């Protein structure tokens, strides 16, 4: 694997680890380009999907801290194609608020596919496809 591809793979893993560690706002924003665009396609939590810029991402990470007690990405597959890291992961989270039939303190689970594009070591575009287990 070329050095640049290894570098973005390491950055992507560190980014997911930062999310797991509960980093938010500016602590998480170090991974993003100022021109970042994140697209979350429609899913059970966000039925209309979302398109976020750097400020939206900071705000969403802070809101998430109030909703989630903890979260974990169990990476199933990981690929690097050009400037893009593609991953499949099983995401689990312990929730701080009730969600559907799941009481607070319990776990939710989703199957993710993410495409994370990099320029100069920063995330410039991220597309997320989430499939949640029923709740």
Coordinates of N, CA and C in Angstrom, one line a residue:
X1 N 0.9 -1.2 0.0 CA 0.0 0.0 0.0 C 0.9 1.2 0.0
X2 N 0.6 2.2 -0.9 CA 1.4 3.4 -0.9 C 1.3 4.2 0.4
X3 N 2.3 5.0 0.7 CA 2.4 5.7 1.9 C 1.1 6.6 2.1
X4 N 0.7 7.3 1.1 CA -0.4 8.2 1.2 C -1.7 7.4 1.6
X5 N -1.9 6.2 1.0 CA -3.0 5.4 1.3 C -2.9 4.9 2.7
X6 N -1.7 4.5 3.2 CA -1.6 4.1 4.6 C -1.9 5.2 5.5
X7 N -1.4 6.4 5.2 CA -1.7 7.6 6.0 C -3.2 7.9 6.2
X8 N -4.0 7.9 5.1 CA -5.4 8.1 5.2 C -6.1 7.0 6.0
X9 N -5.6 5.8 5.8 CA -6.2 4.7 6.6 C -6.0 4.9 8.1
X10 N -4.8 5.3 8.4 CA -4.5 5.6 9.8 C -5.3 6.7 10.4
X11 N -5.5 7.8 9.6 CA -6.3 8.9 10.0 C -7.7 8.5 10.2
X12 N -8.3 7.7 9.2 CA -9.7 7.3 9.3 C -9.9 6.4 10.6
X13 N -8.9 5.5 10.9 CA -9.0 4.7 12.1 C -9.0 5.6 13.4
X14 N -8.1 6.6 13.4 CA -7.9 7.5 14.5 C -9.2 8.4 14.7
X15 N -9.8 8.8 13.5 CA -11.1 9.5 13.5 C -12.2 8.7 14.2
X16 N -12.3 7.5 13.8 CA -13.4 6.6 14.5 C -13.1 6.4 15.9
X17 N -11.8 6.3 16.3 CA -11.4 6.1 17.7 C -11.8 7.4 18.5
X18 N -11.5 8.5 17.9 CA -11.9 9.8 18.6 C -13.4 9.9 18.8
X19 N -14.2 9.4 17.9 CA -15.6 9.4 18.1 C -16.0 8.4 19.2
X20 N -15.4 7.3 19.2 CA -15.6 6.3 20.3 C -15.2 6.9 21.7
X21 N -14.2 7.7 21.7 CA -13.7 8.3 23.0 C -14.5 9.4 23.4
X22 N -15.5 9.8 22.6 CA -16.4 10.9 23.0 C -15.9 12.3 22.6
X23 N -15.0 12.4 21.7 CA -14.5 13.7 21.3 C -15.6 14.4 20.6
X24 N -15.7 15.7 20.8 CA -16.8 16.5 20.2 C -16.2 17.9 19.7
X25 N -17.0 18.6 19.0 CA -16.7 20.0 18.7 C -15.3 20.1 18.0
X26 N -14.5 21.0 18.5 CA -13.2 21.3 17.9 C -12.3 20.2 18.0
X27 N -12.4 19.3 19.1 CA -11.5 18.1 19.2 C -11.7 17.2 18.0
X28 N -13.0 17.1 17.5 CA -13.3 16.2 16.4 C -13.0 16.9 15.1
X29 N -13.2 18.2 15.1 CA -13.1 19.0 13.9 C -11.6 19.0 13.3
X30 N -10.6 18.6 14.1 CA -9.3 18.5 13.6 C -9.1 17.5 12.4
X31 N -10.1 16.6 12.3 CA -10.0 15.6 11.2 C -10.6 16.2 9.9
X32 N -11.4 17.3 10.0 CA -12.1 17.8 8.8 C -11.4 19.0 8.1
X33 N -11.6 19.0 6.8 CA -11.2 20.2 6.1 C -12.3 21.3 6.4
X34 N -12.0 22.5 6.3 CA -12.9 23.6 6.6 C -14.1 23.5 5.6
X35 N -13.8 22.9 4.4 CA -14.9 22.8 3.4 C -15.6 21.4 3.4
X36 N -15.5 20.7 4.5 CA -16.0 19.3 4.5 C -17.5 19.3 4.2
X37 N -18.0 18.2 3.6 CA -19.4 18.0 3.4 C -19.6 16.5 3.8
X38 N -20.6 16.4 4.8 CA -20.9 15.1 5.2 C -22.4 14.8 4.8
X39 N -22.6 13.7 4.2 CA -24.0 13.3 3.8 C -24.4 12.1 4.5
X40 N -25.4 12.1 5.3 CA -26.0 10.9 5.9 C -27.3 10.6 5.2
X41 N -27.3 9.5 4.5 CA -28.5 9.1 3.7 C -29.6 8.8 4.7
X42 N -30.9 8.9 4.2 CA -32.0 8.6 5.1 C -31.9 7.3 5.8
X43 N -32.3 7.3 7.1 CA -32.2 6.1 7.9 C -33.3 6.2 9.0
X44 N -33.4 5.3 9.8 CA -34.4 5.3 10.9 C -34.3 6.4 11.8
X45 N -33.1 6.9 12.1 CA -33.0 8.1 13.0 C -33.2 9.4 12.3
X46 N -32.7 9.5 11.1 CA -32.8 10.7 10.3 C -33.6 10.4 9.0
X47 N -34.9 10.3 9.0 CA -35.7 9.9 7.9 C -35.4 10.6 6.6
X48 N -35.1 11.9 6.7 CA -34.9 12.7 5.5 C -33.4 12.8 5.2
X49 N -32.6 12.2 5.9 CA -31.1 12.3 5.7 C -30.7 13.6 6.2
X50 N -29.4 13.9 6.0 CA -28.8 15.2 6.4 C -27.6 15.5 5.5
X51 N -27.3 16.8 5.3 CA -26.1 17.3 4.7 C -25.5 18.3 5.7
X52 N -24.3 18.0 6.1 CA -23.7 18.8 7.1 C -22.3 19.5 6.6
X53 N -22.1 20.7 7.1 CA -20.8 21.3 6.9 C -20.0 21.3 8.2
X54 N -18.9 21.9 8.3 CA -18.0 21.8 9.5 C -18.8 22.3 10.8
X55 N -19.5 23.4 10.7 CA -20.3 23.9 11.9 C -21.4 22.9 12.3
X56 N -22.1 22.4 11.3 CA -23.1 21.4 11.5 C -22.6 20.1 12.2
X57 N -21.4 19.7 11.8 CA -20.7 18.5 12.3 C -20.3 18.7 13.8
X58 N -19.8 19.9 14.1 CA -19.5 20.2 15.5 C -20.7 20.2 16.3
X59 N -21.8 20.8 15.9 CA -23.0 20.9 16.6 C -23.6 19.5 16.8
X60 N -23.6 18.7 15.8 CA -24.1 17.3 15.9 C -23.3 16.5 16.8
X61 N -22.0 16.7 16.9 CA -21.2 15.9 17.8 C -21.5 16.3 19.3
X62 N -21.8 17.5 19.5 CA -22.2 18.0 20.9 C -23.5 17.5 21.3
X63 N -24.5 17.5 20.3 CA -25.8 16.9 20.6 C -25.8 15.4 20.9
X64 N -24.9 14.7 20.1 CA -24.8 13.3 20.3 C -24.3 12.9 21.7
X65 N -23.5 13.8 22.2 CA -22.9 13.5 23.6 C -24.0 13.5 24.6
X66 N -25.2 14.2 24.4 CA -26.3 14.2 25.3 C -27.2 13.0 25.1
X67 N -27.1 12.3 23.9 CA -28.0 11.2 23.6 C -27.3 9.9 23.8
X68 N -26.0 9.8 23.6 CA -25.3 8.6 23.7 C -24.4 8.5 24.9
X69 N -24.5 7.4 25.6 CA -23.6 7.2 26.8 C -22.2 6.7 26.2
X70 N -22.2 5.9 25.2 CA -21.0 5.4 24.6 C -21.3 4.8 23.2
X71 N -20.3 4.7 22.4 CA -20.5 4.1 21.1 C -19.2 3.4 20.7
X72 N -19.4 2.4 19.8 CA -18.2 1.6 19.3 C -18.4 1.2 17.9
X73 N -17.4 1.3 17.1 CA -17.4 0.8 15.7 C -16.6 -0.5 15.6
X74 N -17.2 -1.5 15.2 CA -16.5 -2.8 15.0 C -16.3 -2.9 13.5
X75 N -15.1 -2.6 13.0 CA -14.9 -2.5 11.6 C -14.8 -4.0 11.1
X76 N -15.6 -4.2 10.0 CA -15.7 -5.5 9.4 C -14.8 -5.6 8.2
X77 N -14.8 -4.5 7.4 CA -14.0 -4.5 6.1 C -13.5 -3.1 6.0
X78 N -12.3 -3.0 5.4 CA -11.7 -1.7 5.2 C -10.9 -1.7 3.9
X79 N -11.2 -0.7 3.1 CA -10.5 -0.6 1.8 C -10.0 0.9 1.6
X80 N -9.0 1.0 0.8 CA -8.5 2.3 0.4 C -8.5 2.3 -1.1
X81 N -9.2 3.2 -1.7 CA -9.2 3.4 -3.2 C -8.9 4.8 -3.4
X82 N -7.7 5.1 -4.0 CA -7.3 6.4 -4.3 C -7.2 7.2 -3.0
X83 N -8.0 8.3 -2.9 CA -8.0 9.2 -1.7 C -9.2 8.9 -0.8
X84 N -9.8 7.7 -1.0 CA -11.0 7.4 -0.2 C -10.8 6.1 0.6
X85 N -11.3 6.2 1.9 CA -11.3 5.0 2.8 C -12.8 4.6 2.8
X86 N -13.0 3.3 2.5 CA -14.3 2.7 2.4 C -14.4 1.7 3.6
X87 N -15.4 1.8 4.4 CA -15.4 0.8 5.5 C -16.8 0.3 5.7
X88 N -16.9 -0.9 6.2 CA -18.1 -1.5 6.7 C -17.9 -1.7 8.2
X89 N -18.9 -1.3 9.0 CA -18.7 -1.4 10.4 C -20.1 -1.8 11.1
X90 N -20.0 -2.4 12.2 CA -21.2 -2.6 13.0 C -21.0 -1.6 14.2
X91 N -22.0 -0.7 14.3 CA -21.9 0.3 15.3 C -22.9 0.0 16.4
X92 N -22.4 0.1 17.6 CA -23.3 -0.1 18.7 C -23.2 1.1 19.6
X93 N -24.2 1.4 20.3 CA -24.2 2.6 21.2 C -25.2 2.3 22.4
X94 N -24.7 2.7 23.5 CA -25.6 2.7 24.7 C -26.2 4.1 24.7
X95 N -27.6 4.1 24.8 CA -28.3 5.4 24.7 C -28.6 6.0 26.1
X96 N -28.6 7.3 26.1 CA -28.9 8.0 27.4 C -30.4 8.4 27.5
X97 N -31.1 8.3 26.4 CA -32.5 8.6 26.3 C -33.3 7.4 25.7
X98 N -34.6 7.2 26.0 CA -35.3 6.2 25.4 C -35.4 6.4 23.9
X99 N -35.4 5.3 23.1 CA -35.5 5.4 21.7 C -36.5 4.3 21.2
X100 N -37.7 4.7 20.8 CA -38.7 3.7 20.4 C -39.0 2.8 21.6
X101 N -38.8 1.5 21.5 CA -39.1 0.6 22.6 C -37.9 0.3 23.5
X102 N -36.8 0.9 23.1 CA -35.5 0.7 23.9 C -35.4 1.7 25.0
X103 N -35.3 1.3 26.2 CA -35.2 2.3 27.3 C -33.8 2.8 27.4
X104 N -33.7 4.0 28.1 CA -32.3 4.5 28.3 C -31.4 3.6 29.0
X105 N -30.2 3.6 28.7 CA -29.2 2.7 29.3 C -29.0 1.4 28.5
X106 N -29.9 1.2 27.5 CA -29.8 0.0 26.7 C -29.0 0.3 25.4
X107 N -28.8 -0.7 24.6 CA -28.0 -0.6 23.4 C -28.8 -0.6 22.1
X108 N -28.3 0.2 21.1 CA -28.9 0.1 19.8 C -27.7 -0.3 18.8
X109 N -28.1 -0.8 17.7 CA -27.1 -1.3 16.7 C -27.5 -1.0 15.3
X110 N -26.4 -0.7 14.5 CA -26.6 -0.3 13.1 C -25.4 -0.9 12.3
X111 N -25.7 -1.1 11.1 CA -24.7 -1.6 10.1 C -24.4 -0.5 9.2
X112 N -23.1 0.0 9.2 CA -22.7 1.2 8.5 C -21.8 0.8 7.3
X113 N -22.0 1.6 6.3 CA -21.0 1.7 5.2 C -20.6 3.2 5.1
X114 N -19.4 3.5 5.1 CA -18.9 4.9 5.0 C -17.9 5.0 3.9
X115 N -18.0 6.1 3.2 CA -17.0 6.5 2.2 C -16.4 7.8 2.7
X116 N -15.1 7.8 3.1 CA -14.5 9.0 3.6 C -13.4 9.5 2.7
X117 N -13.6 10.6 2.0 CA -12.6 11.1 1.1 C -11.7 12.2 1.7
X118 N -10.4 12.1 1.4 CA -9.4 12.9 2.0 C -8.7 13.8 0.9
X119 N -8.3 15.0 1.4 CA -7.4 15.9 0.7 C -6.4 16.5 1.7
X120 N -5.1 16.3 1.5 CA -4.1 16.9 2.4 C -4.3 16.4 3.8
X121 N -4.7 15.1 4.0 CA -4.8 14.5 5.3 C -6.0 14.9 6.1
X122 N -7.0 15.6 5.4 CA -8.2 16.0 6.1 C -9.4 15.4 5.3
X123 N -10.5 15.2 6.1 CA -11.7 14.7 5.5 C -12.4 15.8 4.7
X124 N -12.6 15.6 3.4 CA -13.3 16.7 2.6 C -14.8 16.2 2.3
X125 N -15.0 14.9 2.3 CA -16.4 14.4 2.0 C -16.6 13.1 2.7
X126 N -17.7 12.9 3.3 CA -18.0 11.7 3.9 C -19.5 11.3 3.6
X127 N -19.7 10.1 3.1 CA -21.1 9.6 2.9 C -21.3 8.4 3.8
X128 N -22.4 8.4 4.4 CA -22.7 7.4 5.4 C -24.1 6.7 5.1
X129 N -24.1 5.4 5.0 CA -25.3 4.6 4.8 C -25.5 3.8 6.0
X130 N -26.5 4.1 6.8 CA -26.8 3.4 8.0 C -28.0 2.5 7.9
X131 N -27.9 1.3 8.4 CA -29.0 0.4 8.5 C -29.2 0.0 10.0
X132 N -30.2 0.5 10.6 CA -30.5 0.3 12.1 C -31.3 -1.0 12.3
X133 N -31.0 -1.7 13.4 CA -31.8 -2.8 13.8 C -33.1 -2.1 14.4
X134 N -34.2 -2.9 14.3 CA -35.5 -2.3 14.8 C -35.4 -1.7 16.2
X135 N -36.1 -0.6 16.5 CA -36.2 -0.1 17.8 C -37.5 0.6 18.1

